[in-house]
Short mmCIF file of N, CA and C in Angstrom, two decimals:
data_model
loop_
_atom_site.label_atom_id
_atom_site.label_comp_id
_atom_site.label_asym_id
_atom_site.label_seq_id
_atom_site.Cartn_x
_atom_site.Cartn_y
_atom_site.Cartn_z
N MET A 1 -102.92 20.76 89.13
CA MET A 1 -102.38 20.57 87.86
C MET A 1 -101.56 21.78 87.46
N TYR A 2 -100.36 21.53 87.45
CA TYR A 2 -99.39 22.55 87.06
C TYR A 2 -99.02 22.36 85.61
N ARG A 3 -98.92 23.44 84.93
CA ARG A 3 -98.46 23.39 83.56
C ARG A 3 -96.99 23.74 83.54
N ARG A 4 -96.30 23.08 82.77
CA ARG A 4 -94.88 23.36 82.67
C ARG A 4 -94.68 24.38 81.55
N ILE A 5 -94.01 25.51 81.90
CA ILE A 5 -93.72 26.55 80.92
C ILE A 5 -92.34 26.27 80.36
N PRO A 6 -92.26 26.23 79.06
CA PRO A 6 -90.95 25.94 78.47
C PRO A 6 -89.93 27.01 78.88
N SER A 7 -88.70 26.59 79.05
CA SER A 7 -87.64 27.48 79.53
C SER A 7 -87.31 28.60 78.54
N PHE A 8 -87.48 28.36 77.24
CA PHE A 8 -87.16 29.43 76.28
C PHE A 8 -88.16 30.58 76.39
N VAL A 9 -89.41 30.29 76.81
CA VAL A 9 -90.41 31.34 77.00
C VAL A 9 -90.02 32.19 78.21
N LEU A 10 -89.56 31.56 79.26
CA LEU A 10 -89.11 32.30 80.44
C LEU A 10 -87.89 33.17 80.11
N LEU A 11 -86.96 32.62 79.34
CA LEU A 11 -85.77 33.35 78.94
C LEU A 11 -86.16 34.56 78.09
N LEU A 12 -87.06 34.36 77.16
CA LEU A 12 -87.52 35.44 76.29
C LEU A 12 -88.22 36.53 77.11
N ALA A 13 -89.06 36.17 78.05
CA ALA A 13 -89.76 37.14 78.90
C ALA A 13 -88.76 37.93 79.75
N GLY A 14 -87.74 37.26 80.25
CA GLY A 14 -86.72 37.93 81.05
C GLY A 14 -85.93 38.94 80.23
N LEU A 15 -85.56 38.54 79.00
CA LEU A 15 -84.82 39.46 78.14
C LEU A 15 -85.67 40.66 77.74
N LEU A 16 -86.93 40.43 77.47
CA LEU A 16 -87.82 41.51 77.09
C LEU A 16 -87.99 42.52 78.22
N SER A 17 -88.20 42.08 79.42
CA SER A 17 -88.37 43.01 80.54
C SER A 17 -87.06 43.74 80.85
N ALA A 18 -85.93 43.06 80.69
CA ALA A 18 -84.64 43.71 80.93
C ALA A 18 -84.38 44.78 79.89
N SER A 19 -84.72 44.52 78.64
CA SER A 19 -84.47 45.53 77.59
C SER A 19 -85.38 46.73 77.77
N LEU A 20 -86.61 46.51 78.23
CA LEU A 20 -87.51 47.63 78.48
C LEU A 20 -86.99 48.49 79.62
N ALA A 21 -86.53 47.86 80.67
CA ALA A 21 -86.00 48.60 81.82
C ALA A 21 -84.74 49.36 81.41
N PHE A 22 -83.88 48.74 80.60
CA PHE A 22 -82.64 49.39 80.16
C PHE A 22 -82.96 50.59 79.27
N GLY A 23 -83.93 50.44 78.41
CA GLY A 23 -84.30 51.52 77.50
C GLY A 23 -84.80 52.74 78.24
N GLN A 24 -85.51 52.54 79.34
CA GLN A 24 -86.02 53.65 80.11
C GLN A 24 -84.90 54.36 80.86
N GLU A 25 -83.91 53.63 81.32
CA GLU A 25 -82.82 54.24 82.08
C GLU A 25 -81.88 55.01 81.18
N SER A 26 -81.67 54.56 79.94
CA SER A 26 -80.68 55.20 79.08
C SER A 26 -81.23 56.39 78.30
N ARG A 27 -82.50 56.64 78.36
CA ARG A 27 -83.08 57.77 77.65
C ARG A 27 -82.73 59.07 78.35
N ARG A 28 -82.42 60.07 77.54
CA ARG A 28 -82.14 61.40 78.09
C ARG A 28 -83.43 62.16 78.22
N LYS A 29 -83.45 63.04 79.17
CA LYS A 29 -84.61 63.90 79.31
C LYS A 29 -84.51 65.00 78.27
N TYR A 30 -85.61 65.36 77.69
CA TYR A 30 -85.65 66.41 76.68
C TYR A 30 -85.53 67.77 77.37
N THR A 31 -84.56 68.53 76.92
CA THR A 31 -84.42 69.90 77.42
C THR A 31 -84.74 70.83 76.27
N PRO A 32 -85.78 71.61 76.38
CA PRO A 32 -86.14 72.51 75.28
C PRO A 32 -85.06 73.59 75.11
N PRO A 33 -84.88 74.07 73.88
CA PRO A 33 -83.89 75.13 73.66
C PRO A 33 -84.35 76.41 74.36
N PRO A 34 -83.41 77.28 74.70
CA PRO A 34 -83.80 78.53 75.37
C PRO A 34 -84.59 79.42 74.41
N PRO A 35 -85.45 80.27 74.96
CA PRO A 35 -86.20 81.18 74.08
C PRO A 35 -85.24 82.13 73.37
N THR A 36 -85.54 82.41 72.11
CA THR A 36 -84.66 83.26 71.31
C THR A 36 -85.34 84.59 70.97
N ALA A 37 -84.52 85.56 70.61
CA ALA A 37 -85.01 86.89 70.26
C ALA A 37 -84.96 87.07 68.74
N THR A 38 -85.85 87.87 68.24
CA THR A 38 -85.81 88.27 66.83
C THR A 38 -85.09 89.61 66.76
N ILE A 39 -83.96 89.61 66.05
CA ILE A 39 -83.15 90.82 65.94
C ILE A 39 -83.22 91.32 64.51
N LYS A 40 -83.62 92.60 64.36
CA LYS A 40 -83.71 93.22 63.04
C LYS A 40 -82.67 94.34 62.98
N VAL A 41 -81.79 94.25 61.99
CA VAL A 41 -80.74 95.26 61.80
C VAL A 41 -81.00 95.97 60.48
N THR A 42 -80.94 97.30 60.51
CA THR A 42 -81.07 98.10 59.30
C THR A 42 -79.78 98.89 59.12
N VAL A 43 -79.15 98.74 57.95
CA VAL A 43 -77.88 99.40 57.66
C VAL A 43 -78.14 100.54 56.68
N VAL A 44 -77.82 101.79 57.13
CA VAL A 44 -78.06 102.97 56.29
C VAL A 44 -76.82 103.86 56.27
N ARG A 45 -76.81 104.79 55.33
CA ARG A 45 -75.74 105.80 55.24
C ARG A 45 -76.00 106.86 56.30
N SER A 46 -74.95 107.31 56.97
CA SER A 46 -75.13 108.32 58.01
C SER A 46 -75.48 109.68 57.43
N THR A 47 -75.09 109.93 56.18
CA THR A 47 -75.31 111.25 55.58
C THR A 47 -76.75 111.49 55.17
N ASN A 48 -77.39 110.49 54.53
CA ASN A 48 -78.74 110.73 54.02
C ASN A 48 -79.76 109.67 54.42
N GLY A 49 -79.36 108.64 55.15
CA GLY A 49 -80.29 107.62 55.61
C GLY A 49 -80.70 106.60 54.58
N LYS A 50 -80.06 106.62 53.39
CA LYS A 50 -80.39 105.63 52.36
C LYS A 50 -79.80 104.27 52.75
N PRO A 51 -80.52 103.19 52.41
CA PRO A 51 -80.04 101.85 52.78
C PRO A 51 -78.76 101.46 52.05
N ILE A 52 -77.98 100.61 52.69
CA ILE A 52 -76.77 100.05 52.08
C ILE A 52 -77.02 98.56 51.85
N PRO A 53 -77.26 98.16 50.59
CA PRO A 53 -77.50 96.75 50.31
C PRO A 53 -76.19 95.97 50.29
N ASN A 54 -76.30 94.67 50.49
CA ASN A 54 -75.17 93.73 50.39
C ASN A 54 -74.06 93.99 51.41
N ALA A 55 -74.39 94.59 52.55
CA ALA A 55 -73.42 94.78 53.62
C ALA A 55 -73.35 93.47 54.42
N ALA A 56 -72.15 93.10 54.84
CA ALA A 56 -71.98 91.90 55.66
C ALA A 56 -72.31 92.26 57.11
N VAL A 57 -73.36 91.63 57.64
CA VAL A 57 -73.78 91.85 59.03
C VAL A 57 -73.41 90.58 59.78
N VAL A 58 -72.45 90.70 60.71
CA VAL A 58 -71.90 89.54 61.40
C VAL A 58 -72.31 89.59 62.87
N PHE A 59 -72.92 88.51 63.34
CA PHE A 59 -73.34 88.38 64.73
C PHE A 59 -72.35 87.46 65.44
N HIS A 60 -71.76 87.94 66.54
CA HIS A 60 -70.85 87.13 67.34
C HIS A 60 -71.48 86.95 68.73
N PRO A 61 -72.16 85.82 69.00
CA PRO A 61 -72.67 85.60 70.36
C PRO A 61 -71.49 85.48 71.32
N MET A 62 -71.56 86.17 72.45
CA MET A 62 -70.45 86.22 73.40
C MET A 62 -70.79 85.43 74.66
N GLU A 63 -69.79 84.75 75.18
CA GLU A 63 -69.90 84.06 76.47
C GLU A 63 -68.79 84.64 77.34
N GLY A 64 -69.14 85.64 78.15
CA GLY A 64 -68.12 86.38 78.89
C GLY A 64 -67.33 87.20 77.89
N ASP A 65 -66.01 87.00 77.85
CA ASP A 65 -65.16 87.68 76.88
C ASP A 65 -64.86 86.80 75.68
N ARG A 66 -65.46 85.62 75.63
CA ARG A 66 -65.14 84.64 74.59
C ARG A 66 -66.22 84.63 73.50
N ASP A 67 -65.75 84.67 72.26
CA ASP A 67 -66.63 84.62 71.10
C ASP A 67 -67.05 83.17 70.86
N LYS A 68 -68.36 82.88 70.78
CA LYS A 68 -68.85 81.51 70.59
C LYS A 68 -69.01 81.15 69.11
N GLY A 69 -68.54 81.99 68.20
CA GLY A 69 -68.70 81.71 66.78
C GLY A 69 -69.25 82.93 66.08
N ALA A 70 -69.55 82.80 64.81
CA ALA A 70 -70.06 83.94 64.05
C ALA A 70 -71.15 83.49 63.09
N LEU A 71 -72.13 84.34 62.93
CA LEU A 71 -73.22 84.12 61.98
C LEU A 71 -73.24 85.34 61.07
N GLU A 72 -73.02 85.13 59.77
CA GLU A 72 -72.95 86.25 58.84
C GLU A 72 -74.12 86.22 57.87
N LEU A 73 -74.76 87.38 57.71
CA LEU A 73 -75.85 87.55 56.76
C LEU A 73 -75.55 88.78 55.91
N LYS A 74 -76.13 88.85 54.72
CA LYS A 74 -75.99 90.01 53.85
C LYS A 74 -77.28 90.82 53.89
N SER A 75 -77.14 92.14 53.93
CA SER A 75 -78.33 92.99 53.96
C SER A 75 -79.01 92.98 52.59
N ASP A 76 -80.34 93.08 52.61
CA ASP A 76 -81.09 93.08 51.36
C ASP A 76 -81.07 94.47 50.73
N GLU A 77 -81.86 94.68 49.66
CA GLU A 77 -81.83 95.97 48.96
C GLU A 77 -82.34 97.11 49.82
N ASP A 78 -83.06 96.80 50.90
CA ASP A 78 -83.52 97.83 51.85
C ASP A 78 -82.56 98.00 53.01
N GLY A 79 -81.41 97.30 52.96
CA GLY A 79 -80.42 97.39 54.03
C GLY A 79 -80.80 96.62 55.28
N LYS A 80 -81.73 95.68 55.17
CA LYS A 80 -82.26 94.98 56.35
C LYS A 80 -81.76 93.54 56.45
N VAL A 81 -81.62 93.09 57.71
CA VAL A 81 -81.24 91.72 58.05
C VAL A 81 -82.08 91.32 59.26
N THR A 82 -82.60 90.09 59.27
CA THR A 82 -83.35 89.58 60.42
C THR A 82 -82.79 88.22 60.80
N ILE A 83 -82.62 88.03 62.11
CA ILE A 83 -82.11 86.75 62.64
C ILE A 83 -82.90 86.41 63.90
N ASP A 84 -83.13 85.12 64.13
CA ASP A 84 -83.92 84.74 65.30
C ASP A 84 -83.37 83.53 66.03
N VAL A 85 -82.04 83.44 66.14
CA VAL A 85 -81.44 82.29 66.81
C VAL A 85 -80.61 82.68 68.04
N ILE A 86 -80.53 83.95 68.37
CA ILE A 86 -79.76 84.39 69.53
C ILE A 86 -80.64 84.26 70.77
N PRO A 87 -80.19 83.50 71.79
CA PRO A 87 -81.00 83.34 73.00
C PRO A 87 -81.17 84.65 73.77
N ILE A 88 -82.35 84.82 74.37
CA ILE A 88 -82.61 85.98 75.21
C ILE A 88 -81.69 85.90 76.43
N GLY A 89 -81.07 87.01 76.77
CA GLY A 89 -80.14 87.05 77.90
C GLY A 89 -78.69 87.04 77.46
N ASP A 90 -78.43 86.68 76.21
CA ASP A 90 -77.05 86.66 75.70
C ASP A 90 -76.62 88.07 75.31
N THR A 91 -75.31 88.22 75.15
CA THR A 91 -74.73 89.43 74.58
C THR A 91 -74.24 89.07 73.19
N VAL A 92 -74.51 89.94 72.24
CA VAL A 92 -74.07 89.70 70.86
C VAL A 92 -73.20 90.87 70.42
N ARG A 93 -72.07 90.55 69.81
CA ARG A 93 -71.21 91.58 69.22
C ARG A 93 -71.60 91.69 67.76
N LEU A 94 -72.08 92.88 67.38
CA LEU A 94 -72.53 93.12 66.02
C LEU A 94 -71.42 93.82 65.25
N GLN A 95 -71.13 93.31 64.07
CA GLN A 95 -70.10 93.89 63.21
C GLN A 95 -70.72 94.05 61.82
N VAL A 96 -70.54 95.24 61.22
CA VAL A 96 -71.08 95.49 59.89
C VAL A 96 -69.92 95.95 59.00
N ILE A 97 -69.77 95.26 57.86
CA ILE A 97 -68.68 95.54 56.92
C ILE A 97 -69.31 95.79 55.55
N ALA A 98 -68.98 96.94 54.95
CA ALA A 98 -69.48 97.27 53.61
C ALA A 98 -68.37 97.98 52.85
N ASP A 99 -68.27 97.69 51.55
CA ASP A 99 -67.26 98.32 50.71
C ASP A 99 -67.44 99.84 50.71
N GLY A 100 -66.35 100.56 50.95
CA GLY A 100 -66.39 102.02 50.93
C GLY A 100 -66.88 102.66 52.20
N TRP A 101 -67.10 101.87 53.25
CA TRP A 101 -67.61 102.39 54.51
C TRP A 101 -66.74 101.92 55.66
N LYS A 102 -66.70 102.70 56.73
CA LYS A 102 -65.96 102.35 57.94
C LYS A 102 -66.63 101.12 58.58
N THR A 103 -65.84 100.18 59.07
CA THR A 103 -66.40 99.01 59.73
C THR A 103 -67.06 99.44 61.04
N TYR A 104 -68.24 98.91 61.30
CA TYR A 104 -69.00 99.23 62.51
C TYR A 104 -68.93 98.05 63.46
N GLY A 105 -68.82 98.31 64.75
CA GLY A 105 -68.84 97.26 65.75
C GLY A 105 -69.40 97.76 67.07
N GLU A 106 -70.25 96.95 67.68
CA GLU A 106 -70.85 97.32 68.96
C GLU A 106 -71.40 96.07 69.63
N ASP A 107 -71.38 96.03 70.98
CA ASP A 107 -71.95 94.93 71.75
C ASP A 107 -73.37 95.30 72.18
N TYR A 108 -74.28 94.32 72.09
CA TYR A 108 -75.67 94.53 72.48
C TYR A 108 -76.10 93.42 73.43
N LYS A 109 -76.76 93.78 74.52
CA LYS A 109 -77.36 92.81 75.44
C LYS A 109 -78.76 92.53 74.94
N ILE A 110 -79.06 91.26 74.68
CA ILE A 110 -80.38 90.86 74.18
C ILE A 110 -81.23 90.49 75.40
N ASP A 111 -82.06 91.43 75.83
CA ASP A 111 -82.83 91.21 77.05
C ASP A 111 -84.34 91.14 76.83
N THR A 112 -84.77 91.28 75.57
CA THR A 112 -86.19 91.14 75.25
C THR A 112 -86.35 90.17 74.08
N ASP A 113 -87.59 89.83 73.75
CA ASP A 113 -87.80 88.86 72.67
C ASP A 113 -87.67 89.48 71.27
N SER A 114 -87.53 90.80 71.19
CA SER A 114 -87.27 91.43 69.89
C SER A 114 -86.41 92.68 70.09
N LYS A 115 -85.55 92.92 69.12
CA LYS A 115 -84.65 94.08 69.20
C LYS A 115 -84.46 94.61 67.79
N GLU A 116 -84.56 95.93 67.64
CA GLU A 116 -84.31 96.57 66.35
C GLU A 116 -83.09 97.47 66.51
N ILE A 117 -82.14 97.32 65.59
CA ILE A 117 -80.89 98.06 65.65
C ILE A 117 -80.73 98.82 64.34
N LEU A 118 -80.46 100.12 64.44
CA LEU A 118 -80.21 100.96 63.28
C LEU A 118 -78.71 101.28 63.26
N VAL A 119 -78.04 100.89 62.18
CA VAL A 119 -76.60 101.12 62.05
C VAL A 119 -76.40 102.19 60.98
N LYS A 120 -75.79 103.31 61.39
CA LYS A 120 -75.50 104.40 60.46
C LYS A 120 -74.02 104.33 60.10
N MET A 121 -73.76 103.94 58.87
CA MET A 121 -72.39 103.77 58.40
C MET A 121 -71.79 105.11 57.99
N LYS A 122 -70.50 105.28 58.31
CA LYS A 122 -69.78 106.50 57.98
C LYS A 122 -68.70 106.19 56.95
N ARG A 123 -68.35 107.21 56.19
CA ARG A 123 -67.24 107.08 55.25
C ARG A 123 -65.94 107.06 56.03
N PRO A 124 -64.92 106.38 55.52
CA PRO A 124 -63.64 106.37 56.23
C PRO A 124 -63.04 107.77 56.28
N SER A 125 -62.41 108.09 57.41
CA SER A 125 -61.76 109.38 57.54
C SER A 125 -60.29 109.24 57.21
N GLU A 126 -59.62 110.39 57.08
CA GLU A 126 -58.20 110.35 56.79
C GLU A 126 -57.46 109.73 57.96
N GLN A 127 -56.41 109.02 57.65
CA GLN A 127 -55.58 108.44 58.70
C GLN A 127 -54.47 109.40 59.05
N TYR A 128 -54.16 109.48 60.32
CA TYR A 128 -53.10 110.36 60.78
C TYR A 128 -51.79 109.60 60.76
N SER A 129 -50.76 110.24 60.28
CA SER A 129 -49.45 109.60 60.24
C SER A 129 -48.41 110.56 60.78
N LEU A 130 -47.51 110.05 61.61
CA LEU A 130 -46.41 110.86 62.12
C LEU A 130 -45.39 111.13 61.03
N TYR A 131 -45.40 110.33 60.00
CA TYR A 131 -44.39 110.43 58.94
C TYR A 131 -44.86 111.25 57.76
N GLY A 132 -46.07 111.74 57.79
CA GLY A 132 -46.59 112.49 56.66
C GLY A 132 -46.40 113.98 56.84
N ASP A 133 -47.22 114.73 56.15
CA ASP A 133 -47.11 116.19 56.17
C ASP A 133 -48.06 116.81 57.21
N GLY A 134 -48.61 115.99 58.11
CA GLY A 134 -49.49 116.50 59.15
C GLY A 134 -50.95 116.55 58.73
N HIS A 135 -51.23 116.25 57.48
CA HIS A 135 -52.60 116.27 56.98
C HIS A 135 -53.09 114.87 56.62
N GLY A 136 -52.41 113.85 57.12
CA GLY A 136 -52.84 112.49 56.89
C GLY A 136 -52.29 111.87 55.63
N THR A 137 -51.44 112.61 54.92
CA THR A 137 -50.85 112.05 53.70
C THR A 137 -49.35 111.96 53.88
N ALA A 138 -48.75 110.94 53.36
CA ALA A 138 -47.31 110.76 53.48
C ALA A 138 -46.61 111.59 52.42
N THR A 139 -45.41 112.04 52.74
CA THR A 139 -44.64 112.77 51.74
C THR A 139 -44.14 111.80 50.70
N SER A 140 -44.01 112.27 49.50
CA SER A 140 -43.60 111.42 48.39
C SER A 140 -42.10 111.15 48.47
N THR A 141 -41.72 109.90 48.28
CA THR A 141 -40.31 109.54 48.28
C THR A 141 -39.84 109.18 46.88
N THR A 142 -40.68 109.40 45.89
CA THR A 142 -40.26 109.11 44.52
C THR A 142 -39.75 110.38 43.88
N ALA A 143 -38.66 110.26 43.18
CA ALA A 143 -38.05 111.41 42.53
C ALA A 143 -38.51 111.47 41.09
N PRO A 144 -38.51 112.67 40.51
CA PRO A 144 -38.86 112.76 39.09
C PRO A 144 -37.89 111.93 38.27
N LYS A 145 -38.31 111.57 37.08
CA LYS A 145 -37.52 110.70 36.21
C LYS A 145 -36.14 111.31 35.95
N GLY A 146 -35.13 110.49 36.12
CA GLY A 146 -33.76 110.94 35.88
C GLY A 146 -33.05 111.48 37.10
N GLN A 147 -33.74 111.70 38.21
CA GLN A 147 -33.11 112.21 39.43
C GLN A 147 -32.97 111.08 40.43
N SER A 148 -31.97 111.15 41.27
CA SER A 148 -31.70 110.12 42.26
C SER A 148 -32.35 110.49 43.59
N THR A 149 -32.74 109.47 44.35
CA THR A 149 -33.28 109.71 45.68
C THR A 149 -32.27 109.33 46.75
N SER A 150 -30.99 109.23 46.39
CA SER A 150 -29.98 108.84 47.37
C SER A 150 -29.85 109.94 48.41
N ALA A 151 -29.42 109.56 49.59
CA ALA A 151 -29.30 110.50 50.70
C ALA A 151 -28.23 111.52 50.40
N LYS A 152 -28.58 112.77 50.62
CA LYS A 152 -27.63 113.86 50.46
C LYS A 152 -27.43 114.49 51.83
N PRO A 153 -26.22 114.92 52.16
CA PRO A 153 -26.02 115.55 53.47
C PRO A 153 -26.73 116.88 53.53
N SER A 154 -27.23 117.21 54.71
CA SER A 154 -27.91 118.50 54.87
C SER A 154 -26.86 119.59 54.89
N GLU A 155 -27.31 120.82 54.77
CA GLU A 155 -26.39 121.95 54.75
C GLU A 155 -25.70 122.12 56.10
N GLN A 156 -26.33 121.61 57.18
CA GLN A 156 -25.75 121.78 58.51
C GLN A 156 -24.70 120.73 58.78
N THR A 157 -24.68 119.63 58.03
CA THR A 157 -23.72 118.57 58.26
C THR A 157 -22.45 118.86 57.49
N PRO A 158 -21.29 119.00 58.17
CA PRO A 158 -20.06 119.27 57.42
C PRO A 158 -19.64 118.03 56.63
N ILE A 159 -19.11 118.28 55.46
CA ILE A 159 -18.62 117.20 54.60
C ILE A 159 -17.20 116.86 55.03
N PRO A 160 -16.89 115.58 55.28
CA PRO A 160 -15.56 115.22 55.72
C PRO A 160 -14.53 115.51 54.62
N GLN A 161 -13.32 116.03 55.00
CA GLN A 161 -12.28 116.38 54.04
C GLN A 161 -11.24 115.32 53.95
#
């Protein structure tokens, strides 16, 4: 005694097994993210070691010579910043920008699970100019009120007659 199975049940069973098989093949394997390091940066004045709050601390993860983007954080009132998204083994270009201070930049290889970096900010120095008086300041080209700044021939240049 054979029982006859309705054809729609067979069709439904076939579709169900096909969808299960398809679902298993199309799934991606989970790849865990790489382990990351905790990086702590402290920004202080080079003269007295006092913290510099609200300094822009910019992290540039590097891939060879190519910058992969930038992550910017502001230092707190103690001059501190903490970040924990840079993978171990990467190189990060650290840049610190603060009003009234020279911009700081340095590359760091992140080879452990934690790294502490102390950045000592310096005041800007005088800029050297070939056109100035040799002390980093340019000579004034403005004349006192009522006088002209037009070119005058030097004493060595004869005046045409």
